[in-house]
Short mmCIF file of C-alpha atoms in Angstrom, two decimals:
data_model
loop_
_atom_site.label_atom_id
_atom_site.label_comp_id
_atom_site.label_asym_id
_atom_site.label_seq_id
_atom_site.Cartn_x
_atom_site.Cartn_y
_atom_site.Cartn_z
CA MET A 115 -13.45 -17.49 -118.07
CA GLU A 116 -16.92 -18.91 -118.48
CA ASP A 117 -18.72 -18.11 -116.00
CA GLU A 118 -19.49 -20.16 -113.02
CA PRO A 119 -22.69 -21.60 -111.32
CA LEU A 120 -24.24 -19.60 -108.51
CA ASN A 121 -24.37 -22.67 -106.11
CA LEU A 122 -20.69 -22.66 -105.50
CA CYS A 123 -18.50 -23.93 -102.24
CA VAL A 124 -15.91 -22.89 -100.67
CA SER A 125 -13.52 -25.49 -102.03
CA ASP A 126 -13.96 -24.33 -105.48
CA LEU A 127 -12.81 -21.24 -104.47
CA ILE A 128 -8.94 -22.30 -103.54
CA GLY A 129 -6.59 -23.52 -105.35
CA ALA A 130 -4.13 -26.67 -105.81
CA GLY A 131 -1.54 -24.68 -103.43
CA GLY A 132 -4.47 -24.33 -100.93
CA GLN A 133 -5.10 -20.87 -101.41
CA TRP A 134 -7.25 -19.16 -102.61
CA ASP A 135 -7.75 -18.45 -106.66
CA VAL A 136 -7.16 -14.69 -106.94
CA ASP A 137 -7.63 -15.19 -110.45
CA LYS A 138 -11.90 -17.09 -109.80
CA LEU A 139 -12.12 -14.82 -106.55
CA GLN A 140 -11.79 -11.12 -108.61
CA HIS A 141 -14.43 -12.94 -111.52
CA LEU A 142 -16.72 -13.82 -109.17
CA PHE A 143 -16.63 -11.02 -106.30
CA PRO A 144 -16.68 -7.44 -106.44
CA GLU A 145 -12.08 -6.42 -105.29
CA ASN A 146 -13.41 -4.47 -101.75
CA GLU A 147 -15.23 -8.14 -101.59
CA VAL A 148 -12.13 -10.27 -102.36
CA LYS A 149 -9.64 -8.29 -100.08
CA ARG A 150 -11.90 -9.39 -97.14
CA ILE A 151 -12.19 -12.99 -98.76
CA LEU A 152 -7.56 -13.03 -99.36
CA HIS A 153 -7.94 -12.04 -95.77
CA LEU A 154 -9.39 -14.61 -94.44
CA HIS A 155 -7.54 -17.75 -93.40
CA VAL A 156 -8.00 -21.01 -95.59
CA GLY A 157 -8.76 -23.46 -93.30
CA ASN A 158 -9.52 -27.48 -94.39
CA ALA A 159 -12.66 -28.25 -92.49
CA PRO A 160 -15.01 -29.17 -94.74
CA ASP A 161 -18.07 -27.29 -96.44
CA ARG A 162 -21.78 -26.78 -94.60
CA ASP A 163 -24.41 -25.10 -96.05
CA ILE A 164 -24.63 -22.17 -93.34
CA TRP A 165 -27.04 -19.87 -91.83
CA VAL A 166 -26.05 -16.35 -92.82
CA CYS A 167 -29.54 -14.88 -91.24
CA SER A 168 -28.06 -15.12 -87.58
CA SER A 169 -24.48 -14.31 -85.31
CA HIS A 170 -23.64 -18.49 -84.98
CA GLY A 171 -24.87 -19.91 -88.45
CA SER A 172 -27.34 -21.73 -86.96
CA TYR A 173 -30.99 -22.04 -88.01
CA THR A 174 -33.36 -20.87 -85.04
CA VAL A 175 -36.48 -20.17 -85.00
CA LYS A 176 -36.47 -17.00 -84.33
CA SER A 177 -34.18 -16.00 -87.11
CA GLY A 178 -36.16 -17.94 -89.14
CA TYR A 179 -38.85 -15.40 -88.27
CA GLU A 180 -37.49 -12.21 -88.27
CA VAL A 181 -36.27 -12.91 -91.42
CA ALA A 182 -40.14 -14.15 -93.13
CA SER A 183 -41.55 -10.99 -91.41
CA LYS A 184 -38.70 -8.71 -92.84
CA MET A 185 -39.82 -9.39 -96.31
CA LYS A 186 -43.46 -9.35 -95.56
CA GLU A 187 -43.00 -6.14 -94.57
CA THR A 188 -41.19 -4.83 -97.57
CA LEU A 189 -43.89 -6.57 -99.72
CA VAL A 190 -46.35 -4.25 -96.93
CA ALA A 191 -43.81 -1.41 -98.59
CA GLN A 192 -43.66 -1.78 -101.42
CA TYR A 193 -47.09 -1.99 -101.80
CA ARG A 194 -47.52 1.49 -99.60
CA SER A 195 -44.71 3.19 -100.90
CA VAL A 196 -46.38 2.68 -104.88
CA GLN A 197 -49.99 4.72 -103.38
CA PRO A 198 -50.34 8.31 -104.27
CA GLY A 199 -49.38 10.91 -101.96
CA VAL A 200 -48.28 8.30 -99.14
CA LEU A 201 -44.59 10.41 -98.52
CA GLU A 202 -46.09 14.16 -98.73
CA LEU A 203 -48.76 12.68 -96.49
CA LYS A 204 -46.46 12.13 -93.33
CA ARG A 205 -44.28 15.26 -94.48
CA ASN A 206 -47.59 17.27 -93.82
CA ILE A 207 -48.50 15.72 -91.20
CA TRP A 208 -45.58 16.91 -88.92
CA LYS A 209 -47.15 20.51 -90.22
CA VAL A 210 -50.14 20.44 -88.60
CA PRO A 211 -51.06 21.90 -85.69
CA THR A 212 -52.41 20.19 -83.32
CA ILE A 213 -50.76 18.66 -79.96
CA PRO A 214 -48.00 15.76 -80.79
CA LYS A 215 -49.70 12.90 -79.26
CA ILE A 216 -52.58 13.33 -82.06
CA ARG A 217 -49.39 13.47 -85.26
CA ASN A 218 -47.64 11.16 -84.04
CA PHE A 219 -51.60 9.10 -84.44
CA LEU A 220 -52.50 10.31 -87.85
CA TRP A 221 -48.56 9.07 -88.78
CA ARG A 222 -49.30 5.72 -87.48
CA ALA A 223 -52.77 5.94 -89.12
CA ALA A 224 -50.80 6.54 -92.84
CA SER A 225 -48.29 4.00 -91.78
CA GLY A 226 -50.89 1.62 -91.70
CA ALA A 227 -50.03 0.91 -87.71
CA LEU A 228 -52.92 1.02 -86.00
CA ALA A 229 -54.38 -2.46 -84.51
CA VAL A 230 -57.21 -3.09 -86.49
CA ALA A 231 -57.84 -6.85 -87.78
CA GLU A 232 -57.07 -6.46 -91.03
CA ARG A 233 -53.19 -4.88 -90.57
CA LEU A 234 -53.01 -7.90 -87.33
CA ASN A 235 -54.02 -10.26 -89.84
CA THR A 236 -50.29 -9.47 -91.54
CA ARG A 237 -48.46 -10.51 -88.96
CA GLY A 238 -50.04 -14.47 -88.43
CA MET A 239 -53.18 -13.28 -86.61
CA ASN A 240 -55.90 -15.31 -88.11
CA LEU A 241 -58.02 -13.22 -86.38
CA ASP A 242 -62.23 -12.46 -87.69
CA SER A 243 -61.55 -9.39 -90.71
CA ARG A 244 -64.72 -8.60 -89.57
CA CYS A 245 -65.60 -5.39 -87.72
CA ASN A 246 -66.71 -5.93 -84.86
CA LEU A 247 -69.15 -2.82 -83.97
CA CYS A 248 -70.69 -2.91 -87.56
CA SER A 249 -70.30 -6.45 -88.66
CA ASN A 250 -70.71 -5.67 -92.34
CA GLU A 251 -66.82 -4.26 -93.81
CA VAL A 252 -63.05 -5.57 -92.72
CA GLN A 253 -62.22 -3.68 -90.47
CA SER A 254 -59.94 -1.69 -92.00
CA ILE A 255 -58.14 1.83 -91.05
CA ASP A 256 -59.79 3.33 -93.38
CA HIS A 257 -63.21 1.58 -92.02
CA VAL A 258 -62.41 2.47 -88.45
CA LEU A 259 -61.56 6.24 -88.76
CA PHE A 260 -64.33 7.14 -91.56
CA LYS A 261 -66.77 4.38 -93.18
CA CYS A 262 -67.82 2.04 -89.96
CA ARG A 263 -71.90 3.53 -88.52
CA THR A 264 -69.89 5.13 -85.88
CA ALA A 265 -67.46 6.91 -87.36
CA GLN A 266 -70.03 8.40 -89.69
CA GLU A 267 -72.35 9.62 -86.68
CA ALA A 268 -68.80 10.92 -85.45
CA TRP A 269 -68.50 13.35 -88.69
CA MET A 270 -71.58 14.50 -89.23
CA ALA A 271 -72.20 15.60 -85.46
CA ALA A 272 -68.78 17.29 -85.95
CA GLY A 273 -70.22 19.49 -88.95
CA PHE A 274 -68.79 17.44 -92.01
CA GLN A 275 -70.88 15.37 -94.91
CA PRO A 276 -69.10 12.38 -96.00
CA LEU A 277 -66.59 12.93 -99.01
CA PRO A 278 -67.47 12.12 -102.81
CA ASN A 279 -67.01 8.42 -103.84
CA PHE A 280 -65.64 8.06 -99.81
CA CYS A 281 -66.41 4.51 -100.08
CA SER A 282 -63.95 4.04 -102.92
CA LEU A 283 -60.94 5.55 -101.30
CA SER A 284 -58.19 4.36 -98.86
CA HIS A 285 -57.82 4.82 -95.89
CA VAL A 286 -54.40 7.55 -97.08
CA GLU A 287 -56.52 9.27 -99.69
CA LEU A 288 -59.00 10.17 -97.02
CA LEU A 289 -56.13 11.10 -94.72
CA SER A 290 -54.93 13.74 -96.58
CA SER A 291 -58.64 14.91 -98.11
CA TYR A 292 -59.74 15.57 -94.42
CA LEU A 293 -56.01 17.22 -93.46
CA ARG A 294 -56.83 19.87 -96.42
CA LEU A 295 -59.44 21.44 -95.45
CA MET A 296 -57.60 22.08 -92.16
CA PRO A 297 -55.84 25.67 -93.76
CA SER A 298 -60.04 25.93 -96.16
CA GLU A 299 -60.71 29.81 -95.59
CA SER A 300 -64.50 27.75 -96.66
CA ILE A 301 -64.76 26.23 -93.85
CA PRO A 302 -65.24 27.72 -90.56
CA GLU A 303 -61.74 28.16 -88.10
CA THR A 304 -62.99 26.64 -85.33
CA LYS A 305 -64.75 23.27 -87.26
CA ARG A 306 -61.68 22.95 -89.28
CA ARG A 307 -59.11 23.19 -86.92
CA SER A 308 -60.87 21.02 -84.72
CA ILE A 309 -60.39 17.90 -87.37
CA SER A 310 -57.12 16.16 -86.04
CA TRP A 311 -59.26 15.96 -82.87
CA ILE A 312 -61.42 14.61 -84.52
CA ILE A 313 -59.99 11.26 -86.20
CA TRP A 314 -58.82 11.02 -82.40
CA VAL A 315 -61.23 10.70 -80.70
CA ILE A 316 -62.91 8.45 -83.41
CA TRP A 317 -59.53 6.03 -82.70
CA LYS A 318 -60.55 6.41 -78.54
CA ASN A 319 -63.90 6.42 -78.88
CA TRP A 320 -63.99 2.87 -80.67
CA ASN A 321 -61.06 1.37 -78.44
CA MET A 322 -63.87 1.83 -75.36
CA ILE A 323 -66.71 0.87 -76.79
CA LEU A 324 -64.21 -2.73 -78.06
CA TYR A 325 -61.98 -3.11 -74.83
CA ALA A 326 -62.95 -0.83 -72.27
CA ASP A 327 -66.69 -1.45 -72.84
CA ILE A 328 -67.34 2.10 -71.91
CA GLN A 329 -69.41 4.05 -74.75
CA GLU A 330 -70.34 7.24 -74.10
CA SER A 331 -72.05 10.01 -76.80
CA ILE A 332 -70.68 10.34 -79.60
CA THR A 333 -71.64 14.24 -79.50
CA PHE A 334 -71.01 15.04 -76.28
CA GLN A 335 -66.83 13.45 -78.07
CA ILE A 336 -66.98 15.34 -80.81
CA GLN A 337 -68.53 18.70 -78.45
CA GLN A 338 -65.52 18.33 -75.88
CA ALA A 339 -63.10 17.64 -78.81
CA CYS A 340 -63.83 21.16 -80.36
CA GLU A 341 -63.73 22.89 -77.72
CA LYS A 342 -60.17 21.06 -76.60
CA ALA A 343 -58.71 22.31 -80.16
CA ARG A 344 -60.10 25.88 -79.65
CA LEU A 345 -58.42 26.71 -76.36
CA TRP A 346 -55.20 24.82 -78.01
CA ASN A 347 -55.43 27.02 -80.86
CA GLU A 348 -56.01 29.73 -79.10
CA ILE A 349 -53.28 28.87 -76.36
CA ASN A 350 -50.36 28.42 -79.10
CA THR A 351 -51.26 31.35 -81.48
CA GLU A 352 -50.54 33.42 -78.63
CA ARG A 353 -47.71 32.35 -77.02
CA ARG A 354 -46.29 31.43 -80.68
CA ILE A 355 -42.31 31.87 -80.29
CA PRO A 356 -40.24 32.85 -82.99
CA THR A 357 -37.93 30.99 -85.20
CA VAL A 358 -35.10 30.96 -85.42
CA GLU A 359 -35.13 32.66 -89.06
CA GLN A 360 -37.59 34.84 -87.81
CA ARG A 361 -34.63 35.86 -84.55
CA LEU A 362 -31.91 36.76 -86.87
CA SER A 363 -33.94 38.91 -89.61
CA GLY A 364 -33.59 41.47 -87.63
CA ASP A 365 -30.48 44.31 -87.88
CA LYS A 366 -27.97 42.36 -86.51
CA LYS A 367 -27.33 39.70 -88.26
CA ARG A 368 -22.90 41.07 -89.12
CA TRP A 369 -20.46 41.58 -86.77
CA GLU A 370 -20.39 45.29 -85.41
CA MET A 371 -17.32 46.88 -83.78
CA PRO A 372 -16.70 47.99 -80.72
CA ILE A 373 -16.84 51.48 -79.46
CA SER A 374 -13.73 54.08 -80.51
CA GLY A 375 -10.88 53.41 -77.88
CA HIS A 376 -12.22 49.42 -77.04
CA ALA A 377 -11.69 46.05 -78.11
CA LYS A 378 -14.19 43.53 -78.99
CA CYS A 379 -13.80 39.87 -78.42
CA ASN A 380 -15.50 37.59 -79.75
CA ILE A 381 -15.29 33.89 -78.44
CA HIS A 382 -17.35 29.89 -79.00
CA ALA A 383 -17.02 26.96 -77.30
CA ASN A 384 -17.56 23.45 -80.54
CA TRP A 385 -18.71 21.15 -77.53
CA ARG A 386 -18.38 17.41 -79.19
CA SER A 387 -21.04 15.43 -77.37
CA ALA A 388 -19.87 11.84 -77.70
CA LYS A 389 -16.14 12.22 -76.58
CA LEU A 390 -17.09 15.97 -74.59
CA HIS A 391 -14.12 17.24 -75.90
CA SER A 392 -15.17 21.94 -76.35
CA GLY A 393 -12.91 23.31 -79.55
CA VAL A 394 -12.71 26.92 -77.40
CA ALA A 395 -12.20 30.15 -79.28
CA TYR A 396 -11.91 34.05 -78.90
CA ILE A 397 -10.53 36.29 -81.73
CA VAL A 398 -10.50 40.52 -80.37
CA ARG A 399 -10.64 43.19 -82.14
CA ASP A 400 -10.91 47.36 -82.31
CA ASN A 401 -12.42 49.71 -83.38
CA ARG A 402 -11.56 49.81 -87.26
CA GLY A 403 -12.38 45.59 -87.53
CA ASN A 404 -8.71 45.03 -87.35
CA VAL A 405 -7.24 41.49 -85.61
CA LEU A 406 -5.60 42.21 -82.78
CA HIS A 407 -5.02 37.95 -82.17
CA HIS A 408 -6.58 35.66 -81.60
CA ALA A 409 -5.82 31.60 -80.01
CA ARG A 410 -8.00 28.25 -79.87
CA ASP A 411 -7.58 25.50 -77.23
CA VAL A 412 -9.44 22.50 -75.77
CA ILE A 413 -11.09 21.69 -73.15
CA THR A 414 -11.63 18.45 -71.83
CA PHE A 415 -14.57 16.16 -70.24
CA SER A 416 -17.65 18.99 -70.43
CA PRO A 417 -20.63 16.94 -68.78
CA ASN A 418 -23.04 19.08 -71.35
CA ARG A 419 -22.48 22.61 -73.34
CA PHE A 420 -24.02 24.51 -71.08
CA THR A 421 -20.63 23.85 -68.80
CA ALA A 422 -18.15 23.92 -72.46
CA GLU A 423 -19.48 27.50 -72.41
CA ILE A 424 -18.71 28.53 -68.95
CA ARG A 425 -15.95 27.31 -68.71
CA CYS A 426 -14.86 28.88 -72.47
CA LEU A 427 -15.76 31.72 -70.93
CA ALA A 428 -13.48 31.26 -68.16
CA TRP A 429 -10.46 30.47 -70.38
CA ALA A 430 -10.55 33.48 -72.23
CA LEU A 431 -13.15 35.54 -70.68
CA HIS A 432 -13.53 37.69 -73.18
CA SER A 433 -16.82 37.47 -74.84
CA MET A 434 -19.95 36.38 -74.37
CA LYS A 435 -21.96 33.38 -77.19
CA ASP A 436 -25.62 33.46 -77.80
CA GLN A 437 -27.35 32.46 -75.20
CA TRP A 438 -28.87 34.04 -72.16
CA GLU A 439 -28.58 31.84 -69.38
CA ILE A 440 -24.27 32.84 -69.88
CA ALA A 441 -25.08 36.34 -68.86
CA GLU A 442 -27.85 36.15 -66.04
CA SER A 443 -25.62 33.18 -64.20
CA ILE A 444 -22.91 35.79 -64.24
CA LYS A 445 -25.03 38.41 -62.86
CA ARG A 446 -26.40 35.96 -60.40
CA PRO A 447 -24.13 33.42 -59.53
CA LYS A 448 -26.36 32.08 -56.58
CA ASP A 449 -29.83 31.26 -58.70
CA TRP A 450 -27.19 28.98 -60.96
CA PRO A 451 -25.94 26.49 -57.87
CA HIS A 452 -24.49 24.23 -60.12
CA PHE A 453 -21.64 26.23 -60.99
CA PRO A 454 -20.17 27.82 -58.00
CA ILE A 455 -16.49 27.67 -58.35
CA ILE A 456 -16.02 28.26 -61.76
CA LEU A 457 -18.34 31.09 -61.42
CA ARG A 458 -16.56 32.59 -58.97
CA LYS A 459 -13.53 32.31 -61.05
CA ILE A 460 -15.04 34.45 -63.70
CA GLY A 461 -15.78 37.21 -60.95
CA GLU A 462 -11.98 37.69 -59.50
CA LEU A 463 -11.17 37.56 -63.47
CA CYS A 464 -13.15 39.74 -64.20
CA GLY A 465 -12.53 41.94 -60.78
CA PRO A 466 -8.56 43.53 -62.24
CA SER A 467 -9.79 45.11 -65.61
CA ARG A 468 -10.59 48.49 -65.60
CA SER A 469 -13.48 47.68 -67.74
CA VAL A 470 -15.40 44.35 -68.44
CA ALA A 471 -18.74 44.83 -70.41
CA PHE A 472 -20.36 41.75 -72.04
CA LYS A 473 -22.29 41.36 -74.52
CA THR A 474 -24.66 39.04 -76.73
CA GLU A 475 -23.76 38.06 -80.10
CA TYR A 476 -26.75 36.52 -82.98
CA ILE A 477 -24.97 33.67 -84.66
CA LEU A 478 -24.87 35.28 -87.91
CA SER A 479 -22.58 37.72 -86.32
CA ASN A 480 -20.21 35.29 -84.60
CA GLN A 481 -19.12 32.73 -87.37
CA ILE A 482 -15.13 33.81 -87.08
CA ALA A 483 -15.19 32.76 -83.67
CA LYS A 484 -16.79 29.60 -84.09
CA GLU A 485 -14.82 28.62 -87.09
CA ILE A 486 -12.12 28.68 -84.95
CA ALA A 487 -13.18 26.98 -82.56
CA ARG A 488 -14.48 24.18 -84.50
CA SER A 489 -10.50 23.45 -85.91
CA VAL A 490 -9.44 22.78 -82.90
CA LEU A 491 -10.43 18.54 -82.42
CA CYS A 492 -9.57 17.51 -86.07
CA ASP A 493 -11.43 13.95 -87.21
CA ASP A 494 -8.98 11.95 -85.94
CA GLY A 495 -9.21 13.07 -82.59
CA ARG A 496 -5.87 15.43 -82.90
CA PHE A 497 -6.22 18.76 -80.87
CA ASN A 498 -5.68 22.14 -82.61
CA SER A 499 -3.80 25.07 -79.52
CA TYR A 500 -2.28 28.42 -80.18
CA LEU A 501 -1.85 31.51 -79.55
CA ALA A 502 -1.35 34.11 -82.27
CA LEU A 503 -0.90 37.95 -83.07
CA GLY A 504 -3.40 39.30 -85.56
CA ALA A 505 -5.77 37.11 -87.62
CA PRO A 506 -5.95 33.68 -89.02
CA ALA A 507 -5.11 33.48 -92.39
CA TRP A 508 -7.57 31.38 -93.80
CA LEU A 509 -10.29 33.83 -92.42
CA HIS A 510 -8.72 36.84 -93.64
CA GLN A 511 -10.65 37.61 -96.46
CA ARG A 512 -14.26 36.77 -94.32
CA ILE A 513 -12.49 38.83 -91.12
CA LEU A 514 -12.04 41.94 -94.05
CA ARG A 515 -15.61 41.19 -95.38
CA GLU A 516 -16.91 41.70 -91.87
CA ALA A 517 -14.62 44.86 -91.36
CA THR A 518 -15.88 46.99 -94.27
CA SER A 519 -19.26 45.73 -93.64
CA ASN A 520 -19.05 48.28 -90.57
CA CYS A 521 -17.92 50.80 -92.67
CA SER A 522 -20.26 50.89 -95.24
#
């Protein structure tokens, strides 16, 4: 078949019998599109132009503006993407040791999303592009933060000399250069740690002068910024919380056997926020790692993960998940007034047992119970619930490895 013109009408795709011309459709469209078209009813309405960028098919000024804006944004994004180091800079910004507000500001600056004349004019505002403070250069992001006379005064007050050839550098290159100085040990620690705060103060000072008609000593503002940076770093260095990897780097990465004469039960609640369902499971093993029995079930409508875990404990009463709040709620139920009924039920279930002990398990040592709990909720909406003697066959090798690892 010869190549068809690109300006075909719908009527050109309908055969003599009033139905879709399948051969022509298959020649022009991908297979999935052909299937969609064949499900469309063939009518006898005349061909007409349709505006595909609105839900009703008619052109509106709003939809036209949205299309034009997206086209312009795409061109700007393509231009920025070819600038060297943009993606690396954005990734590194989230690692800068400073408050979230300043990290967010730095990311917007790297993305070209600050309200300066040069950027606003790309949105059709037609502002005077000259800097309102020095009236010499274009009011761009790199000018406001680094090259303007006011910005240079701030950097000098902080003890930083202009970078080599800084007048020819873009805002991305300047941000990258200054942020790379923060881990440099050749610069005093208090000085380099304040760099992100200095950039933020320069932006705030520029806005105060223009829009609030307030002008404070830039030297005083820089001194305050350096002091805030020092205090923030001191507090966060002293109270640094270990990461998940650090918490798991200890000795208790693997499952541990119970003492002789006792059985150990691992549980896990797999809560899904979309439908508020929870898959719960437990597996009981003796002091040699042999599986006595295991079970899995579904609990419907648990409004949050904590409720799902407590209901899992009430359902099984066999072990604990790796969150200290659950153990604390059982020890001091009066401090958890949102869960009085279920905590009372747990106490009643513990009563008949000769000995019940609760122990926190690490994530990596509770993988078997977690896998069984995850198998409860199927992707198609079905549930898998059962109680069985022995171990699940599909986890046999992993259970065996856990048992033998305790013997080594």
